[in-house]
Structure formats: C-alpha cells, structure tokens
Amino acid sequence: MTNELIRLESVSKHFPIKKTLGRVTETLKAVDDVSFTIKKGETLGLVGESGSGKTTLGRTILQLEHATGGKIFFDGIDITNLNAKDKREIQQRMQIIFQDPYASLNPKRTAIEQVIEPLSLHYDKQEAHQRALEMLNKVGIEGDAIHKYPREFSGGQRQRIGIARAVVMNPDFILCDEPISALDVSIQAQIINLLVELQASLGLTYLFISHDLSMVRYISDRIAVMYLGKLVELGPTDKLFEQPQHAYTKKLLSAIPVADPALASQAFNQTSPALSNTNISNEGYWTEVSPEHFVLKEDI
Ligand SMILES: Nc1ncnc2c1ncn2[C@@H]1O[C@H](COP(=O)(O)OP(=O)(O)OP(=O)(O)O)[C@@H](O)[C@H]1O
Ligand SMILES: [Mg+2]
C-alpha cells in the first residue's frame, strides 16, 4: 500500500516555437525535468510567477498535454503513453476546476443540465438526474435555482456549479487552477471552505494553483515552487513559509507585505519585473534540507 496518488519522474513539456526548413530549431521549456509526488488526500499548492509553467504542468498531469519527457504515474499506473480508451478512463478520475467558470460552462444549459452532462454517459436518465441534484444541493445550489442558466448566477454561484460538475464524477484528483482569482474577495473564502469540506467528505486530492500566497498557505499541506519551468523548492507549508531556502522562494515571499494580505495578492498577481529580471538560477541539484523539505541547490 502506498499513500501516493501521483508521481512525476523528470517530467518535461517543451513546446516547439520556431521552425526552420520544416525542422524545430527552438523550443520553449514550459516544464523542465520536474519530479514530485502528490499524496492521497492532500492539497499540494503550486506557486510561481505568471508563465512559470504551473498550468502546463497541471494539464500534462491530466493528459491534456502529452509530456515530451519523463513519466507520470497515477495510483501506481504509468499513464504517460496510454491508448485513447485507457486515457479516457483515467481522465474520469482526474477533474479540473477552472479560474473562469463562465467560460467553462455552457451558456445554453441550466445548472442541472451542466451537471447531468458528464453523468449521462454512465447512468440512466433518472439516476443521472438524482446524482446531479444531490451534488448541486451539496454545493449550495438549491430549489428553482437548479433550472437557471449561467448568466443568471453570480460568479461565486457559477464556480459552485463548476465544482459540482467536477466532483459529481467521483474523481480521486482535482486540479484547481486559480479557482478563486476571478471572484470577489468577499466570496473567495466561501469557495475555499467548500473545497475544503468536499475534500474532507469525499477524500479528494488537490493540486491547487494560485497567485494568492495567503490562500495557498491556508489550504495547502505542502507547497511546490516553480520558476522558469523548473521546480525549485518543495516542502511542508509552514517550513516553506518560515524557512524558505531557494533565492526565488525568498523573493516570492518577500513580495508580500504581510500586514495587508489583499494588497499582497494584488502585488503578486502582476508579473513583477523585480521577480523576473533577477539572475536567480534554476539549475542545480535537488537536496533534502529537512524532512520532506527539498530545494534545488546551485552548483558551486
Ligand atoms: N500551447 C502552447 N504553445 C506554446 N507555448 C505555450 C503553450 N502553452 C503554454 N505555453 C508557454 O509556456 C509557458 C508556461 O505557461 P503556463 O500557462 O503554464 O504558465 P503559468 O505558470 O500557468 O502562468 P499564469 O500564472 O499566467 O497562469 C509560457 O511561456 C507560455 O507562453
Ligand atoms: Mg496558469
């Protein structure tokens, strides 16, 4: 028995960006040689400035992008090169919650129809309806509201529908890609609490991407830091905040004026030239500095 749900071994995703005479002459290393595990039932936070490769890494785990290098294991199964049928099966166990629920919902479908849709392939009409209804109630969409269209809901309610759609398939793993950054600050905490409740009651495992470091600190058991496609630090949440090791992590954390978390997330949301234009290296060797706290140490 292992308590590991996902294992990445030297995973890379390089995009071809320039071709000369039909041959790829330049690639962008969106994700480069990333290794880590995600434990069953935990929340792993994933942070790093805009363009550091967080979404690409998440999409590669979900098999929405094909890794150009390395291996990905899901519940002990190597899922890196599955055939289409096996891939569909595995993908049902991995869902995604997007930043912008409006874009991910079908404007022509009511709340209940959105949630029935993924179920309809697997259950008869009545069962699918019943499951969708229960799920919507669980996320707080009740009564006549289940027959409303996306445009009739607030941003927070739309995100609740997006969450219901992801969770109703009874997945093991959910990629939460900035699930609250498009929402009013006043309702962000409600959505976070809903995610926490669902995780506890359904035993879900989350990879939680966010620019909001105070939220990441609140929700994550461990945190992974990405910089220019590389993983530079990984550790238990408190350790990482209290004793950051990598120069990039230190810079990231020092960008937060501690007294005002709202301002802090605002500041971090903008790609700060101070962060990008550093001569911080993302090369080195992976070292365990204390139990479960790893850092990419520069070669001397
Ligand atoms: N399909 C693609 N083709 C080419 N380049 C891509 C593709 N998808 C992403 N990239 C590039 O890969 C890099 C990483 O992008 P990614 O979206 O993963 O970053 P991110 O950390 O999620 O950023 P953000 O915080 O802004 O969401 C960026 O330079 C991006 O332009
Ligand atoms: Mg992203």
CSV table of N, CA, C and O in Angstrom, one decimal, residues 2-51:
chain,number,residue,atom,x,y,z
A,2,THR,N,0.5,2.1,-0.9
A,2,THR,CA,1.3,3.4,-0.9
A,2,THR,C,0.3,4.5,-0.7
A,2,THR,O,-0.9,4.4,-1.0
A,3,ASN,N,0.8,5.6,-0.1
A,3,ASN,CA,-0.2,6.7,0.1
A,3,ASN,C,0.0,7.8,-1.0
A,3,ASN,O,-0.3,8.9,-0.8
A,4,GLU,N,0.6,7.3,-2.1
A,4,GLU,CA,0.9,8.3,-3.1
A,4,GLU,C,-0.1,8.1,-4.3
A,4,GLU,O,-0.4,7.0,-4.7
A,5,LEU,N,-0.7,9.2,-4.7
A,5,LEU,CA,-1.7,9.2,-5.8
A,5,LEU,C,-1.0,9.5,-7.1
A,5,LEU,O,-1.3,8.8,-8.1
A,6,ILE,N,-0.1,10.5,-7.1
A,6,ILE,CA,0.5,10.9,-8.4
A,6,ILE,C,2.0,11.0,-8.2
A,6,ILE,O,2.5,11.4,-7.1
A,7,ARG,N,2.7,10.5,-9.2
A,7,ARG,CA,4.2,10.5,-9.1
A,7,ARG,C,4.7,11.1,-10.5
A,7,ARG,O,4.3,10.5,-11.5
A,8,LEU,N,5.5,12.1,-10.4
A,8,LEU,CA,6.1,12.6,-11.6
A,8,LEU,C,7.6,12.3,-11.6
A,8,LEU,O,8.3,12.6,-10.6
A,9,GLU,N,8.1,11.7,-12.7
A,9,GLU,CA,9.5,11.4,-12.7
A,9,GLU,C,10.1,12.2,-13.9
A,9,GLU,O,9.8,11.9,-15.1
A,10,SER,N,10.9,13.2,-13.6
A,10,SER,CA,11.6,14.0,-14.6
A,10,SER,C,10.7,14.4,-15.8
A,10,SER,O,11.0,14.3,-17.0
A,11,VAL,N,9.5,15.0,-15.4
A,11,VAL,CA,8.5,15.3,-16.5
A,11,VAL,C,8.9,16.7,-17.1
A,11,VAL,O,9.2,17.6,-16.5
A,12,SER,N,8.8,16.6,-18.5
A,12,SER,CA,9.1,17.9,-19.2
A,12,SER,C,8.0,18.1,-20.2
A,12,SER,O,7.4,17.1,-20.7
A,13,LYS,N,7.7,19.4,-20.5
A,13,LYS,CA,6.8,19.7,-21.6
A,13,LYS,C,7.4,20.9,-22.4
A,13,LYS,O,7.5,22.0,-21.9
A,14,HIS,N,8.0,20.5,-23.5
A,14,HIS,CA,8.7,21.6,-24.3
A,14,HIS,C,7.8,21.8,-25.5
A,14,HIS,O,7.3,20.9,-26.2
A,15,PHE,N,7.6,23.1,-25.8
A,15,PHE,CA,6.8,23.5,-27.0
A,15,PHE,C,7.7,23.9,-28.1
A,15,PHE,O,8.6,24.7,-27.9
A,16,PRO,N,7.5,23.4,-29.3
A,16,PRO,CA,8.2,24.0,-30.5
A,16,PRO,C,7.8,25.4,-30.7
A,16,PRO,O,6.6,25.7,-30.8
A,17,ILE,N,8.7,26.3,-30.8
A,17,ILE,CA,8.3,27.7,-31.1
A,17,ILE,C,8.9,28.3,-32.3
A,17,ILE,O,8.5,29.3,-32.8
A,18,LYS,N,9.9,27.6,-32.9
A,18,LYS,CA,10.5,28.1,-34.1
A,18,LYS,C,10.9,26.9,-35.0
A,18,LYS,O,11.5,26.0,-34.6
A,19,LYS,N,10.5,27.1,-36.3
A,19,LYS,CA,10.8,26.0,-37.2
A,19,LYS,C,11.6,26.7,-38.4
A,19,LYS,O,11.3,27.8,-38.8
A,20,THR,N,12.7,26.0,-38.8
A,20,THR,CA,13.4,26.5,-39.9
A,20,THR,C,13.5,25.3,-40.9
A,20,THR,O,13.9,24.2,-40.5
A,21,LEU,N,13.1,25.5,-42.1
A,21,LEU,CA,13.1,24.5,-43.1
A,21,LEU,C,12.4,23.2,-42.6
A,21,LEU,O,12.9,22.1,-42.8
A,22,GLY,N,11.2,23.5,-41.9
A,22,GLY,CA,10.4,22.3,-41.5
A,22,GLY,C,11.0,21.6,-40.3
A,22,GLY,O,10.3,20.7,-39.8
A,23,ARG,N,12.1,22.1,-39.8
A,23,ARG,CA,12.6,21.4,-38.5
A,23,ARG,C,12.5,22.3,-37.4
A,23,ARG,O,12.7,23.6,-37.5
A,24,VAL,N,12.2,21.8,-36.2
A,24,VAL,CA,12.1,22.6,-35.0
A,24,VAL,C,13.5,23.0,-34.6
A,24,VAL,O,14.4,22.2,-34.4
A,25,THR,N,13.7,24.3,-34.5
A,25,THR,CA,15.0,24.8,-34.2
A,25,THR,C,15.1,25.5,-32.8
A,25,THR,O,16.1,25.8,-32.3
A,26,GLU,N,13.9,25.8,-32.3
A,26,GLU,CA,13.9,26.4,-30.9
A,26,GLU,C,12.7,25.8,-30.1
A,26,GLU,O,11.6,25.7,-30.7
A,27,THR,N,12.9,25.5,-28.9
A,27,THR,CA,11.7,25.1,-28.1
A,27,THR,C,11.7,25.9,-26.8
A,27,THR,O,12.6,26.5,-26.3
A,28,LEU,N,10.4,26.0,-26.3
A,28,LEU,CA,10.2,26.7,-25.0
A,28,LEU,C,10.0,25.6,-23.9
A,28,LEU,O,9.1,24.8,-24.0
A,29,LYS,N,10.9,25.7,-22.9
A,29,LYS,CA,10.8,24.6,-21.9
A,29,LYS,C,9.8,25.1,-20.8
A,29,LYS,O,10.2,25.6,-19.8
A,30,ALA,N,8.5,24.9,-21.1
A,30,ALA,CA,7.4,25.3,-20.2
A,30,ALA,C,7.5,24.6,-18.9
A,30,ALA,O,7.3,25.1,-17.8
A,31,VAL,N,7.8,23.3,-19.0
A,31,VAL,CA,8.0,22.4,-17.8
A,31,VAL,C,9.3,21.6,-18.1
A,31,VAL,O,9.4,21.1,-19.2
A,32,ASP,N,10.2,21.7,-17.2
A,32,ASP,CA,11.5,21.1,-17.4
A,32,ASP,C,12.0,20.2,-16.3
A,32,ASP,O,12.3,20.7,-15.2
A,33,ASP,N,12.0,18.9,-16.5
A,33,ASP,CA,12.6,17.9,-15.6
A,33,ASP,C,12.0,18.0,-14.2
A,33,ASP,O,12.8,18.2,-13.2
A,34,VAL,N,10.7,18.0,-14.1
A,34,VAL,CA,10.0,18.1,-12.8
A,34,VAL,C,9.7,16.8,-12.2
A,34,VAL,O,9.1,15.9,-12.8
A,35,SER,N,10.1,16.6,-10.9
A,35,SER,CA,9.8,15.3,-10.2
A,35,SER,C,9.2,15.7,-8.9
A,35,SER,O,9.7,16.5,-8.1
A,36,PHE,N,8.0,15.0,-8.6
A,36,PHE,CA,7.5,15.1,-7.2
A,36,PHE,C,6.3,14.1,-7.1
A,36,PHE,O,5.9,13.5,-8.1
A,37,THR,N,5.8,14.0,-5.9
A,37,THR,CA,4.6,13.1,-5.7
A,37,THR,C,3.5,13.9,-5.0
A,37,THR,O,3.8,14.9,-4.4
A,38,ILE,N,2.3,13.5,-5.3
A,38,ILE,CA,1.2,14.1,-4.5
A,38,ILE,C,0.5,12.9,-3.8
A,38,ILE,O,0.2,11.9,-4.3
A,39,LYS,N,0.4,13.1,-2.4
A,39,LYS,CA,-0.1,12.1,-1.6
A,39,LYS,C,-1.7,12.0,-1.6
A,39,LYS,O,-2.3,13.1,-1.8
A,40,LYS,N,-2.2,10.8,-1.4
A,40,LYS,CA,-3.7,10.7,-1.4
A,40,LYS,C,-4.2,11.6,-0.3
A,40,LYS,O,-3.8,11.6,0.9
A,41,GLY,N,-5.2,12.4,-0.6
A,41,GLY,CA,-6.0,13.2,0.4
A,41,GLY,C,-5.3,14.5,0.7
A,41,GLY,O,-5.9,15.3,1.5
A,42,GLU,N,-4.2,14.8,0.1
A,42,GLU,CA,-3.5,16.1,0.5
A,42,GLU,C,-3.8,17.2,-0.5
A,42,GLU,O,-4.4,16.9,-1.6
A,43,THR,N,-3.5,18.4,-0.1
A,43,THR,CA,-3.5,19.5,-1.0
A,43,THR,C,-2.1,20.0,-1.2
A,43,THR,O,-1.4,20.4,-0.3
A,44,LEU,N,-1.7,19.9,-2.5
A,44,LEU,CA,-0.3,20.4,-2.8
A,44,LEU,C,-0.5,21.8,-3.5
A,44,LEU,O,-1.2,21.8,-4.5
A,45,GLY,N,0.0,22.8,-2.9
A,45,GLY,CA,-0.1,24.1,-3.5
A,45,GLY,C,1.0,24.3,-4.6
A,45,GLY,O,2.1,23.7,-4.4
A,46,LEU,N,0.7,25.0,-5.7
A,46,LEU,CA,1.7,25.2,-6.7
A,46,LEU,C,1.8,26.7,-7.0
A,46,LEU,O,0.8,27.3,-7.4
A,47,VAL,N,2.9,27.3,-6.7
A,47,VAL,CA,3.1,28.7,-6.9
A,47,VAL,C,4.3,29.0,-7.8
A,47,VAL,O,5.1,28.2,-8.1
A,48,GLY,N,4.3,30.3,-8.3
A,48,GLY,CA,5.3,30.7,-9.2
A,48,GLY,C,4.7,31.8,-10.0
A,48,GLY,O,3.5,31.8,-10.3
A,49,GLU,N,5.6,32.7,-10.5
A,49,GLU,CA,5.0,33.9,-11.3
A,49,GLU,C,4.4,33.4,-12.6
A,49,GLU,O,4.5,32.3,-13.0
A,50,SER,N,3.7,34.4,-13.2
A,50,SER,CA,3.0,34.1,-14.5
A,50,SER,C,4.0,33.6,-15.5
A,50,SER,O,5.1,34.1,-15.6
A,51,GLY,N,3.6,32.5,-16.2
A,51,GLY,CA,4.5,32.0,-17.2
A,51,GLY,C,5.5,30.9,-16.7
A,51,GLY,O,6.3,30.4,-17.5
